[in-house]
Each structure stands twice: as structure tokens, then as C-alpha cells.
Tab-separated table of C-alpha atoms and ligand atoms in Angstrom:
chain	number	residue	atom	x	y	z
A	1	MET	CA	81.723	112.811	88.815
A	2	SER	CA	82.402	113.569	92.621
A	3	ASN	CA	85.595	115.229	92.936
A	4	LYS	CA	85.806	113.780	97.096
A	5	ILE	CA	88.254	113.622	99.330
A	6	TRP	CA	86.865	110.345	102.023
A	7	ASN	CA	89.255	111.176	104.934
A	8	PRO	CA	90.578	115.167	104.181
A	9	GLU	CA	92.538	114.985	107.606
A	10	ARG	CA	94.420	112.527	106.879
A	11	GLU	CA	94.590	112.227	102.531
A	12	CYS	CA	96.100	116.166	103.133
A	13	MET	CA	98.128	116.733	106.053
A	14	ARG	CA	101.113	119.293	106.164
A	15	ARG	CA	104.301	116.435	104.996
A	16	ALA	CA	105.677	116.982	108.366
A	17	ASP	CA	102.691	116.027	110.733
A	18	LEU	CA	102.621	112.972	108.405
A	19	GLU	CA	105.865	112.312	108.763
A	20	ALA	CA	105.400	112.956	112.810
A	21	LEU	CA	102.908	110.602	112.582
A	22	GLN	CA	104.369	107.431	111.261
A	23	LEU	CA	107.465	108.278	113.424
A	24	ALA	CA	104.671	107.191	116.233
A	25	GLU	CA	103.236	104.952	114.529
A	26	LEU	CA	106.974	103.023	113.603
A	27	LYS	CA	108.095	103.789	117.180
A	28	ASP	CA	104.092	101.670	118.531
A	29	LEU	CA	104.644	98.604	115.736
A	30	VAL	CA	108.849	98.203	116.812
A	31	ASP	CA	107.678	97.652	120.077
A	32	TYR	CA	104.617	95.769	119.146
A	33	CYS	CA	106.775	93.559	117.435
A	34	ASP	CA	109.519	92.349	120.037
A	35	ARG	CA	106.808	91.720	122.397
A	36	ASN	CA	104.221	90.371	120.264
A	37	VAL	CA	106.190	87.902	118.162
A	38	PRO	CA	109.023	86.136	118.572
A	39	PHE	CA	110.402	85.243	115.197
A	40	TYR	CA	110.777	89.203	115.412
A	41	HIS	CA	111.708	89.562	118.388
A	42	LYS	CA	114.859	87.567	116.950
A	43	ARG	CA	115.655	89.336	114.069
A	44	LEU	CA	115.370	92.301	115.995
A	45	GLN	CA	117.659	91.291	118.721
A	46	GLU	CA	120.177	90.281	116.405
A	47	ALA	CA	119.588	93.685	114.676
A	48	GLY	CA	120.206	95.523	117.847
A	49	VAL	CA	116.691	97.710	117.337
A	50	THR	CA	114.289	98.294	120.416
A	51	ALA	CA	111.271	101.080	119.516
A	52	ASP	CA	113.631	103.792	121.385
A	53	LYS	CA	116.266	103.514	119.311
A	54	ILE	CA	114.299	105.097	116.680
A	55	LYS	CA	114.503	108.946	116.773
A	56	CYS	CA	113.510	108.911	112.584
A	57	LEU	CA	112.228	107.664	109.871
A	58	SER	CA	115.479	107.245	108.078
A	59	ASP	CA	116.198	104.260	111.523
A	60	ILE	CA	114.098	101.701	109.867
A	61	GLN	CA	117.259	101.419	107.588
A	62	TYR	CA	118.514	99.181	110.839
A	63	ILE	CA	115.697	96.947	110.747
A	64	PRO	CA	115.859	93.624	108.659
A	65	TYR	CA	113.700	93.114	105.973
A	66	THR	CA	111.133	90.730	106.091
A	67	THR	CA	110.132	88.151	103.043
A	68	LYS	CA	107.802	86.216	101.315
A	69	GLN	CA	109.655	82.992	101.618
A	70	ASP	CA	109.586	84.671	106.166
A	71	LEU	CA	105.760	84.032	105.491
A	72	ARG	CA	106.476	80.327	103.506
A	73	ASP	CA	109.041	79.142	106.232
A	74	ASN	CA	106.693	79.622	109.142
A	75	TYR	CA	103.752	78.266	107.574
A	76	PRO	CA	100.323	79.177	108.836
A	77	PHE	CA	100.613	81.170	112.114
A	78	GLY	CA	104.452	81.758	113.133
A	79	LEU	CA	104.295	85.216	112.548
A	80	PHE	CA	101.058	86.461	113.935
A	81	SER	CA	100.988	87.770	116.790
A	82	VAL	CA	97.071	87.506	118.106
A	83	PRO	CA	95.978	83.826	119.320
A	84	LYS	CA	93.404	82.345	116.685
A	85	LYS	CA	90.264	83.758	118.924
A	86	ASP	CA	91.346	87.237	118.415
A	87	LEU	CA	91.203	87.276	114.723
A	88	VAL	CA	88.180	87.711	112.347
A	89	ARG	CA	89.155	86.517	108.847
A	90	ILE	CA	92.169	84.513	107.691
A	91	HIS	CA	92.595	84.742	103.996
A	92	ALA	CA	95.642	82.920	101.915
A	93	SER	CA	97.136	83.690	98.499
A	94	SER	CA	97.339	80.465	96.065
A	95	GLY	CA	100.456	79.409	96.904
A	96	THR	CA	100.799	77.060	93.348
A	97	THR	CA	105.186	77.281	94.590
A	98	GLY	CA	104.635	75.923	97.493
A	99	ASN	CA	103.690	76.913	100.784
A	100	PRO	CA	100.431	79.181	100.024
A	101	THR	CA	101.311	82.744	101.962
A	102	VAL	CA	98.977	82.756	104.614
A	103	VAL	CA	97.409	86.341	105.904
A	104	GLY	CA	94.719	87.390	109.069
A	105	TYR	CA	93.418	90.363	110.212
A	106	THR	CA	91.733	91.637	113.587
A	107	ARG	CA	88.772	93.240	114.277
A	108	GLU	CA	90.502	96.815	113.689
A	109	ASP	CA	93.178	95.674	110.979
A	110	LEU	CA	89.195	95.225	109.100
A	111	ASP	CA	88.420	98.028	109.812
A	112	ASN	CA	91.391	99.939	109.007
A	113	TRP	CA	91.385	98.060	105.433
A	114	SER	CA	87.988	99.105	104.857
A	115	GLU	CA	88.797	102.584	105.407
A	116	GLN	CA	91.779	102.637	102.806
A	117	VAL	CA	90.042	100.634	100.262
A	118	ALA	CA	87.316	103.550	100.898
A	119	ARG	CA	89.285	106.306	100.314
A	120	ILE	CA	91.492	104.925	96.976
A	121	VAL	CA	87.133	103.531	96.244
A	122	THR	CA	86.317	107.636	96.846
A	123	ALA	CA	89.693	108.704	95.228
A	124	ALA	CA	88.713	106.899	92.068
A	125	GLY	CA	85.204	108.695	91.903
A	126	ALA	CA	83.308	106.493	93.928
A	127	THR	CA	80.338	107.421	95.891
A	128	ASP	CA	76.523	106.353	97.914
A	129	GLU	CA	75.016	106.171	94.729
A	130	THR	CA	77.109	104.523	93.028
A	131	VAL	CA	76.267	100.025	91.906
A	132	VAL	CA	79.421	98.458	91.672
A	133	GLN	CA	79.756	94.824	90.222
A	134	ILE	CA	82.663	93.602	92.134
A	135	CYS	CA	84.440	90.358	89.758
A	136	PHE	CA	86.761	89.244	91.308
A	137	GLY	CA	86.896	85.804	92.454
A	138	TYR	CA	85.403	85.550	96.693
A	139	GLY	CA	87.627	83.756	98.528
A	140	MET	CA	90.706	83.309	99.902
A	141	PHE	CA	92.400	86.133	97.031
A	142	THR	CA	91.605	90.006	98.866
A	143	GLY	CA	90.371	91.241	95.692
A	144	ALA	CA	87.065	90.827	96.254
A	145	LEU	CA	86.347	91.240	100.008
A	146	GLY	CA	88.873	93.645	100.615
A	147	LEU	CA	86.673	95.774	97.415
A	148	HIS	CA	83.478	94.730	99.251
A	149	TYR	CA	83.766	96.027	102.234
A	150	GLY	CA	85.676	99.386	101.382
A	151	LEU	CA	82.363	100.171	99.169
A	152	GLU	CA	79.721	99.054	101.621
A	153	ARG	CA	82.044	101.938	103.991
A	154	ILE	CA	81.369	104.158	101.881
A	155	GLY	CA	77.637	102.996	101.532
A	156	ALA	CA	77.778	102.384	98.058
A	157	THR	CA	75.606	99.007	96.298
A	158	VAL	CA	77.523	96.451	96.220
A	159	VAL	CA	76.898	93.238	93.288
A	160	PRO	CA	79.072	90.875	94.347
A	161	THR	CA	78.881	88.537	91.163
A	162	SER	CA	82.595	86.471	91.735
A	163	SER	CA	84.543	85.711	88.766
A	164	GLY	CA	83.548	84.059	84.931
A	165	ASN	CA	80.165	83.176	84.183
A	166	THR	CA	80.596	86.827	81.687
A	167	GLU	CA	76.798	86.785	79.829
A	168	LYS	CA	75.510	86.860	83.415
A	169	GLN	CA	77.926	89.374	84.562
A	170	LEU	CA	77.101	91.335	81.322
A	171	LYS	CA	72.750	90.179	82.031
A	172	PHE	CA	73.435	92.249	85.818
A	173	MET	CA	75.594	94.786	84.566
A	174	ARG	CA	72.387	96.040	81.771
A	175	ASP	CA	69.328	95.017	83.916
A	176	PHE	CA	70.437	96.540	86.992
A	177	GLU	CA	72.361	99.829	85.603
A	178	THR	CA	75.538	98.964	87.378
A	179	ASP	CA	78.350	101.982	87.237
A	180	ALA	CA	81.232	100.967	88.774
A	181	VAL	CA	82.865	97.335	86.931
A	182	VAL	CA	86.292	95.966	89.775
A	183	ALA	CA	88.460	93.640	87.934
A	184	THR	CA	91.363	92.248	86.361
A	185	PRO	CA	92.616	95.549	83.686
A	186	SER	CA	91.977	91.417	81.358
A	187	TYR	CA	89.121	90.513	82.663
A	188	CYS	CA	87.716	94.026	82.215
A	189	LEU	CA	89.292	93.634	78.733
A	190	TYR	CA	87.563	90.336	78.087
A	191	LEU	CA	84.071	91.224	79.201
A	192	ALA	CA	84.430	94.496	77.376
A	193	GLU	CA	84.866	92.424	74.393
A	194	ALA	CA	82.192	89.538	75.125
A	195	ALA	CA	79.656	92.347	75.298
A	196	HIS	CA	80.423	93.608	71.606
A	197	GLU	CA	79.807	90.008	70.226
A	198	LEU	CA	76.793	90.130	71.907
A	199	ALA	CA	75.343	93.748	70.899
A	200	ASP	CA	73.432	92.001	68.297
A	201	LYS	CA	70.661	91.404	70.776
A	202	PHE	CA	71.821	93.678	73.558
A	203	PRO	CA	73.087	96.758	71.825
A	204	MET	CA	76.104	99.082	73.881
A	205	GLU	CA	73.947	101.563	75.306
A	206	GLN	CA	72.186	99.442	76.910
A	207	TYR	CA	75.001	99.536	79.435
A	208	LYS	CA	76.053	102.233	81.582
A	209	LEU	CA	79.267	101.654	83.131
A	210	SER	CA	81.321	104.724	84.297
A	211	LEU	CA	84.134	103.436	86.242
A	212	GLY	CA	86.474	100.664	86.310
A	213	LEU	CA	88.127	99.847	89.477
A	214	LEU	CA	91.436	98.313	88.308
A	215	GLY	CA	93.300	96.382	89.991
A	216	SER	CA	95.409	92.998	91.393
A	217	GLU	CA	97.912	93.471	88.002
A	218	GLY	CA	99.682	95.626	85.526
A	219	CYS	CA	97.525	98.247	83.176
A	220	THR	CA	99.520	100.541	81.163
A	221	PRO	CA	98.308	103.152	79.781
A	222	GLU	CA	97.879	102.243	76.550
A	223	MET	CA	96.047	98.984	77.933
A	224	ARG	CA	94.342	100.756	80.214
A	225	THR	CA	93.226	102.954	76.491
A	226	GLN	CA	92.212	99.873	74.946
A	227	ILE	CA	89.897	99.494	77.540
A	228	GLU	CA	87.744	102.602	77.699
A	229	GLU	CA	87.353	102.691	74.326
A	230	ARG	CA	86.240	99.242	74.011
A	231	TRP	CA	83.587	100.368	76.333
A	232	GLY	CA	83.338	103.786	74.799
A	233	ASN	CA	80.306	106.190	76.366
A	234	GLY	CA	83.081	107.558	79.275
A	235	PHE	CA	84.166	104.967	80.618
A	236	PHE	CA	87.288	105.848	82.988
A	237	VAL	CA	89.656	103.410	84.714
A	238	THR	CA	91.555	103.598	87.644
A	239	ASP	CA	94.862	101.763	88.311
A	240	ASN	CA	94.822	99.951	91.827
A	241	TYR	CA	97.672	98.941	93.703
A	242	GLY	CA	97.574	96.314	97.090
A	243	MET	CA	98.983	93.129	98.440
A	244	SER	CA	98.051	90.221	100.565
A	245	GLU	CA	100.673	90.683	103.114
A	246	LEU	CA	99.796	94.088	103.425
A	247	ASN	CA	95.731	94.175	103.045
A	248	GLY	CA	94.768	92.905	99.988
A	249	PRO	CA	94.013	95.531	97.452
A	250	GLY	CA	94.026	99.617	99.772
A	251	MET	CA	97.433	100.371	99.353
A	252	SER	CA	97.086	102.680	96.774
A	253	GLY	CA	95.302	104.288	94.176
A	254	GLU	CA	95.244	106.530	91.175
A	255	CYS	CA	92.472	109.662	91.531
A	256	ARG	CA	91.094	111.116	88.964
A	257	CYS	CA	94.194	112.983	87.997
A	258	ARG	CA	95.791	110.048	86.525
A	259	ASN	CA	99.648	110.771	87.990
A	260	GLY	CA	100.111	108.030	89.921
A	261	MET	CA	98.633	106.312	92.931
A	262	HIS	CA	98.123	107.715	96.083
A	263	ILE	CA	99.715	106.196	99.049
A	264	CYS	CA	97.849	105.394	102.210
A	265	GLU	CA	100.263	107.287	103.934
A	266	ASP	CA	99.179	107.227	107.394
A	267	HIS	CA	98.825	103.139	106.948
A	268	PHE	CA	101.911	102.148	104.984
A	269	LEU	CA	105.396	103.723	105.358
A	270	CYS	CA	107.609	103.221	102.090
A	271	GLU	CA	110.184	102.877	101.133
A	272	ILE	CA	112.433	101.888	97.816
A	273	ILE	CA	115.494	99.572	97.202
A	274	ASP	CA	118.016	98.196	94.837
A	275	ALA	CA	116.678	94.705	94.461
A	276	ALA	CA	119.876	92.987	94.003
A	277	SER	CA	122.366	94.951	96.921
A	278	GLY	CA	118.565	95.404	99.448
A	279	GLN	CA	120.242	99.521	99.859
A	280	VAL	CA	117.811	102.225	99.913
A	281	LEU	CA	118.018	104.346	97.014
A	282	ASP	CA	117.293	108.370	97.146
A	283	LYS	CA	112.986	109.608	96.444
A	284	GLY	CA	112.113	109.757	93.309
A	285	ALA	CA	114.409	106.482	92.112
A	286	THR	CA	113.090	103.681	90.539
A	287	GLY	CA	113.576	99.859	92.457
A	288	GLU	CA	111.856	97.495	94.077
A	289	LEU	CA	109.287	98.591	96.504
A	290	VAL	CA	109.627	98.159	100.740
A	291	VAL	CA	106.290	98.641	102.256
A	292	THR	CA	105.922	98.948	106.345
A	293	ASN	CA	102.600	98.566	107.421
A	294	LEU	CA	102.599	100.625	110.387
A	295	THR	CA	98.871	99.715	111.386
A	296	LYS	CA	98.948	95.376	111.262
A	297	ARG	CA	98.266	94.035	114.147
A	298	ALA	CA	97.074	90.125	113.772
A	299	ILE	CA	100.514	89.149	110.795
A	300	PRO	CA	102.538	92.935	111.124
A	301	MET	CA	104.610	93.356	108.593
A	302	LEU	CA	108.193	94.908	109.134
A	303	ARG	CA	109.758	96.452	105.964
A	304	TYR	CA	108.206	93.627	103.658
A	305	ARG	CA	109.783	93.467	100.487
A	306	THR	CA	107.331	93.540	97.808
A	307	LYS	CA	109.176	93.093	94.696
A	308	ASP	CA	107.656	95.180	92.906
A	309	ILE	CA	109.030	98.020	90.230
A	310	THR	CA	108.044	101.354	91.121
A	311	ASN	CA	109.238	104.573	92.365
A	312	ILE	CA	107.195	107.248	94.210
A	313	ASN	CA	106.329	110.903	93.889
A	314	TYR	CA	106.575	112.773	96.854
A	315	GLU	CA	104.802	116.061	95.263
A	316	PRO	CA	101.521	117.183	95.868
A	317	CYS	CA	98.672	116.551	93.559
A	318	ALA	CA	95.814	118.630	91.983
A	319	CYS	CA	93.113	116.694	93.381
A	320	GLY	CA	94.113	118.383	96.734
A	321	ARG	CA	95.855	115.367	98.546
A	322	THR	CA	99.394	115.639	99.881
A	323	THR	CA	99.408	112.107	99.793
A	324	ALA	CA	102.685	110.343	97.418
A	325	ARG	CA	102.220	108.614	94.390
A	326	MET	CA	103.366	105.266	93.417
A	327	HIS	CA	103.882	105.011	89.596
A	328	LYS	CA	102.099	102.506	87.982
A	329	ILE	CA	103.947	99.148	88.969
A	330	ILE	CA	107.053	98.620	86.198
A	331	GLY	CA	107.699	94.743	86.524
A	332	ARG	CA	108.067	92.790	89.178
A	333	SER	CA	112.072	91.700	90.352
A	334	ASP	CA	111.377	88.085	89.931
A	335	ASP	CA	108.704	87.844	86.690
A	336	MET	CA	111.784	90.789	85.321
A	337	LEU	CA	112.521	88.095	82.255
A	338	LYS	CA	116.845	88.079	81.960
A	339	ILE	CA	117.178	86.897	78.258
A	340	ARG	CA	120.764	87.210	76.467
A	341	GLY	CA	121.014	89.966	79.425
A	342	VAL	CA	118.318	91.996	79.239
A	343	ASN	CA	115.730	93.012	81.417
A	344	VAL	CA	112.737	92.198	79.900
A	345	PHE	CA	109.064	93.268	81.291
A	346	PRO	CA	106.094	92.190	80.057
A	347	SER	CA	104.690	95.606	80.567
A	348	GLN	CA	106.793	96.757	77.381
A	349	VAL	CA	106.117	94.328	75.431
A	350	GLU	CA	102.693	95.476	76.163
A	351	SER	CA	102.724	99.319	75.460
A	352	ALA	CA	104.637	98.063	71.802
A	353	LEU	CA	101.269	96.246	71.208
A	354	ILE	CA	98.974	98.422	71.842
A	355	GLY	CA	98.564	100.971	69.072
A	356	ILE	CA	98.647	98.272	66.633
A	357	ASP	CA	95.501	97.634	64.742
A	358	GLN	CA	94.571	94.402	63.692
A	359	ILE	CA	95.746	92.649	66.067
A	360	SER	CA	93.836	91.942	70.083
A	361	PRO	CA	95.660	93.058	73.151
A	362	HIS	CA	96.193	89.358	74.242
A	363	TYR	CA	99.864	88.334	73.768
A	364	GLN	CA	102.077	85.646	75.439
A	365	LEU	CA	105.733	85.761	75.618
A	366	VAL	CA	107.257	82.220	75.232
A	367	VAL	CA	110.863	82.118	76.693
A	368	ARG	CA	112.940	78.795	75.267
A	369	ARG	CA	116.113	77.590	76.071
A	370	GLU	CA	117.976	77.145	72.250
A	371	GLY	CA	121.621	75.724	72.308
A	372	PHE	CA	123.559	78.239	74.832
A	373	ALA	CA	120.839	80.706	73.932
A	374	ASP	CA	117.908	82.542	75.244
A	375	THR	CA	115.079	82.678	73.224
A	376	LEU	CA	111.860	85.000	73.161
A	377	GLU	CA	108.674	84.116	70.658
A	378	VAL	CA	105.850	86.327	71.456
A	379	ARG	CA	102.357	85.326	70.210
A	380	VAL	CA	100.245	87.897	69.767
A	381	GLU	CA	96.700	87.631	68.276
A	382	MET	CA	94.759	88.254	65.146
A	383	ILE	CA	91.616	90.085	65.463
A	384	ASP	CA	90.813	89.222	61.792
A	385	GLY	CA	91.856	85.065	60.979
A	386	SER	CA	90.941	85.760	56.990
A	387	LEU	CA	94.276	87.584	57.061
A	388	LEU	CA	96.304	84.329	57.477
A	389	GLU	CA	95.414	84.051	53.799
A	390	LYS	CA	96.563	87.207	52.617
A	391	TYR	CA	100.474	87.055	52.946
A	392	GLY	CA	101.687	89.958	51.717
A	393	GLU	CA	99.895	91.541	54.360
A	394	LEU	CA	100.263	89.300	56.806
A	395	GLU	CA	103.807	89.269	56.333
A	396	ALA	CA	103.520	92.924	57.169
A	397	LEU	CA	101.777	93.163	59.519
A	398	GLN	CA	104.745	90.946	61.645
A	399	ARG	CA	107.384	92.908	60.379
A	400	ARG	CA	105.280	96.117	61.760
A	401	ILE	CA	104.718	93.968	65.483
A	402	HIS	CA	108.904	92.801	64.995
A	403	HIS	CA	109.725	96.210	64.488
A	404	ALA	CA	107.851	97.905	67.196
A	405	ILE	CA	109.091	95.374	70.442
A	406	LYS	CA	112.477	95.400	68.976
A	407	THR	CA	112.706	98.771	69.225
A	408	ILE	CA	112.035	98.835	73.235
A	409	LEU	CA	113.559	95.966	74.222
A	410	GLY	CA	116.520	96.047	71.495
A	411	ILE	CA	116.346	92.321	71.291
A	412	GLU	CA	115.939	89.973	68.859
A	413	ILE	CA	112.868	88.487	69.212
A	414	LYS	CA	110.454	85.827	66.583
A	415	VAL	CA	106.424	87.293	66.593
A	416	SER	CA	103.716	84.726	66.134
A	417	LEU	CA	100.521	85.786	64.807
A	418	VAL	CA	98.200	83.953	66.128
A	419	GLU	CA	94.327	82.907	64.823
A	420	PRO	CA	91.705	85.355	66.436
A	421	LYS	CA	90.297	84.009	70.600
A	422	THR	CA	93.327	81.083	70.431
A	423	ILE	CA	95.247	82.707	73.564
A	424	GLU	CA	93.670	81.797	76.842
A	425	ARG	CA	91.414	84.473	78.765
A	426	PHE	CA	91.457	84.762	82.572
A	427	THR	CA	88.930	85.573	85.025
A	428	GLY	CA	92.044	86.689	87.338
A	429	LYS	CA	95.293	87.396	87.032
A	430	ALA	CA	96.444	87.277	82.690
A	431	LYS	CA	99.587	84.282	82.410
A	432	ARG	CA	101.657	86.465	79.728
A	433	VAL	CA	105.080	84.124	80.032
A	434	ILE	CA	105.029	80.525	79.640
A	435	ASP	CA	109.066	80.426	80.476
A	436	LEU	CA	109.906	76.367	79.460
A	437	ARG	CA	113.819	76.940	79.822
A	438	ASN	CA	114.288	74.675	82.797
A	439	GLN	CA	112.278	71.531	81.022
B	501	DLL	O1	96.163	91.239	93.906
B	501	DLL	C1	95.520	92.863	95.544
B	501	DLL	C2	94.883	93.466	94.978
B	501	DLL	C3	93.645	93.030	94.765
B	501	DLL	C4	95.002	94.157	94.623
B	501	DLL	C5	92.835	93.999	93.993
B	501	DLL	C6	94.748	95.874	93.655
B	501	DLL	C7	93.147	94.668	93.326
B	501	DLL	P1	98.143	89.707	95.620
B	501	DLL	O2	96.809	88.189	94.654
B	501	DLL	O3	98.496	89.095	96.909
B	501	DLL	O4	97.387	90.641	96.624
B	501	DLL	O5	98.605	90.083	94.490
B	501	DLL	C8	100.346	91.212	94.631
B	501	DLL	O6	100.151	91.325	92.404
B	501	DLL	O7	102.537	92.075	95.044
B	501	DLL	C9	101.799	92.379	92.627
B	501	DLL	O8	102.640	92.019	91.883
B	501	DLL	C10	100.362	92.380	91.815
B	501	DLL	N1	99.436	94.383	91.709
B	501	DLL	C11	98.549	94.035	92.695
B	501	DLL	N2	98.082	95.128	92.543
B	501	DLL	C12	98.804	95.435	91.175
B	501	DLL	C13	98.508	96.682	90.087
B	501	DLL	C14	96.028	91.318	95.616
B	501	DLL	N3	97.910	97.686	90.335
B	501	DLL	C15	100.689	90.657	93.698
B	501	DLL	N4	99.175	96.663	88.934
B	501	DLL	C16	101.863	92.202	93.667
B	501	DLL	C17	100.782	95.646	88.894
B	501	DLL	C18	99.638	94.200	90.769
B	501	DLL	N5	100.917	94.649	89.396
């Protein structure tokens, strides 16, 4: 597998040089926002910040945060800095709860975005010889087109199958000898399950997949192992992070060392803050990720609160890159369930479940309010439905799962084992939590 570094000049910079570059970019960005986006002009003026007052990177703390609500309040183009004629693309989030979040790109933004994706897919091991199937939905979601252009930039052969139509996906994988797949972890696992189901007709040896470029939702190390084992044959997956407000995929991704996701730091300046107080935390601390996109122009992002919880490691990596690495996303500050005073992230439940035989990694958390107390039911899918008739075994399995989850969360839970294939599968991001407390 390739150990190539796409842009060594930028990915292996000395930290002092990188920080000098970031400072120059930050000053340019603040000046640009001040002059071109009335929303930022007002915010910066109220905070008393001008570009020439920024003398070092930590002066960023004087700039107010930008939130998703700011984007919604200014729907659709209120935060844009350029007239529509200068936009070459618009994407938007699904907006299930209120106005969608609309983002746009100038030609230069698209060029930077492709460069960022080229770096992370190269770090994962993709090359110009890779045949890669993109199983993200093409459309307003940034995942498919973002990876598409970055993979084309490195010269890979892109197969834009989009999401869904699983049997057709598998057919193309076999017939085109596809090497790499782009998908959410849950869909990548589902594809493997579907391939096993068809193995009588099409043996698993007919698949040549060696790389999974996964992202857009969390993937615990346990889930990663499960996915790799289901595909077998040396299949290797990397975790990749990004969000529409920050271009899309490409902000960070794992290299072959898989020791955190390398951040394209010459484009993204990251901070970690305490989600509740908004205080900036020390380097290495765990908290909410705040990102300033130093190079994006169509809709600039100053100190965007991602709501994603992680920490950042600034030590150089064994791969040769010096860019800082983000820990896998631990949870979202707004996805975190507070149950009887305890913080619960779906990823903790996932870690507890994987590794227990006889259950599939498909699960759901159902939260209810009973009287004044919140209750958590964890629904877990069995692999073998006949277990339902074997009460002794069923009970033992239930006890094991109960113990594993309770040990991690420290709160009482209810475990329900459900029939195989009854928990909904998703071709995009999986929905793990059903919160019925406000109904
Ligand atoms: O999911 C962009 C993307 C596409 C990233 C494909 C990677 C691959 P949004 O739809 O705006 O953009 O969703 C962004 O998804 O704030 C995280 O909560 C979550 N997320 C994205 N990547 C990861 C990841 C794309 N690797 C939101 N691990 C973010 C955990 C992730 N969560």
C-alpha cells in the first residue's frame, strides 16, 4: 500500500513555519470578512477586533464564535461574501429541524477543497491506480462530490454509484474489481453483510476491496474491526472527518498509522473549548472542536462551533506528516444524552456491544421519561433468531450485554434483544437514538 504524502511541503511543515502561515492567513481572513460580510463586520466591530490587532494565533480568542443558528438565521445567503455569479456550487444540509444550512463555493474554494480531500485519501493509501466506488448519496450532501473531486485530483478511477441499490453496488465491485469504497461505516458494514448473504452465488473471493474511506458518522475502533473482518482479505479502513460548513469531507483523515485524523492545518485552524462555558481549553484537552476555515471565501467561517467532541494531538506522526491529529469524534455535544445526570454517548454503547458474540453491531437507544426519571432501553439485534426459543441462552446473553453496557455507562439500563434484521439499515448516516422524552 502506498505511503505517499500528497503535499509534503504543506503536510510536513515545521510547526513554527506552519503557525506563521496560519497567522498570516488568519489576518487576511479577518480583514476579508470585515470588508465583505456585513454579519461579520458587525460582530467584529462589537468585539473591537480588526485584522491589524491580531498579533499572534491566540488573539483569535477575541473573535466571537459562529454557530449553526447564525447560518439558519441568515438563510439562505446572508453569510455569503460574493455575489451569486461568483459561486460555482451550492450545497445544503437536510434541515430536518428548521431551515437547511446552505453553503457555497467559489472556484478557488472548490480547488482548495479538492486539495484537502486529495491529501486525506492519499494518506489513507489511495493512488492513481485505485478504482473507487463512491456510495454516498450524490446531491446536496457534500460527502459524494467532495470525495469525488479529491479522488479525481489524485488520478483515481472514480465510480459514482451513489447510495442505495446494494446488489448493484456489489455487482460493480466484483465486475470492476473495485479496490476502494467510500461510505458511512454503517453502510460499509451493511454492504459486507449483503455480500455474505449472496456468497453462495458470488463467493467473497470475487471482491478485491482493500480500502474503505469511511466517514460522516462515528466509527469506534471496535466497529472498524468488525467491518474489516466482515470484508476480510486485508480490507483496511480509515476514518475521515469534515462538515458542510467547513467545505465537507477533507478537513481531516487518518493515515495508515491510524493514530488520529491528520488535520489540513494550513486550511483549518482548530481550537478545543469547554462546550458549556465557551472557555478555550489547553492543548490536548478534550472538548468541543471550534474551527476557523482559513482559506474559504464564498461563505467564510470564523471560529465555527462544530458541537463535535474530540481532542488534538500536536506530536508529529510516524508517517512523516507533522500536521496535528484529531482523536476520533467522541460524540456531539448536542447528541449527548443526559440520562439521570450521566452523560451518555451512543459510541460508548457501541464499544460495549462489539466483541460480544451472537449479536450484530446494529443497535438503537430508546430514551423515555417514566414519571420523573429517564430510562434507557438498548435494542440489540441477534444474529441467530432461533435463540429466542432458548430461554437459558437468551437470558445469559442479555445479562452479558447488560453487564457490558452498565460497566461503561454506570447507569441502569434495559436490554432488549430483537430478531435478526429488524433494526433499520441506513445507506447514509445511521440514526441510533430515539428520544421519546418530549412526546
Ligand atoms: O458528513 C461531511 C463528510 C462527508 C465527512 C463524508 C466525512 C465523509 P455534514 O453532513 O455536514 O458533513 O455532517 C457533519 O457529521 O459535525 C459530525 O458530527 C459528523 N461526522 C462527520 N464525519 C465524522 C466522523 C459531512 N468521521 C457532521 N466521525 C459532523 C464522527 C462525523 N462524526
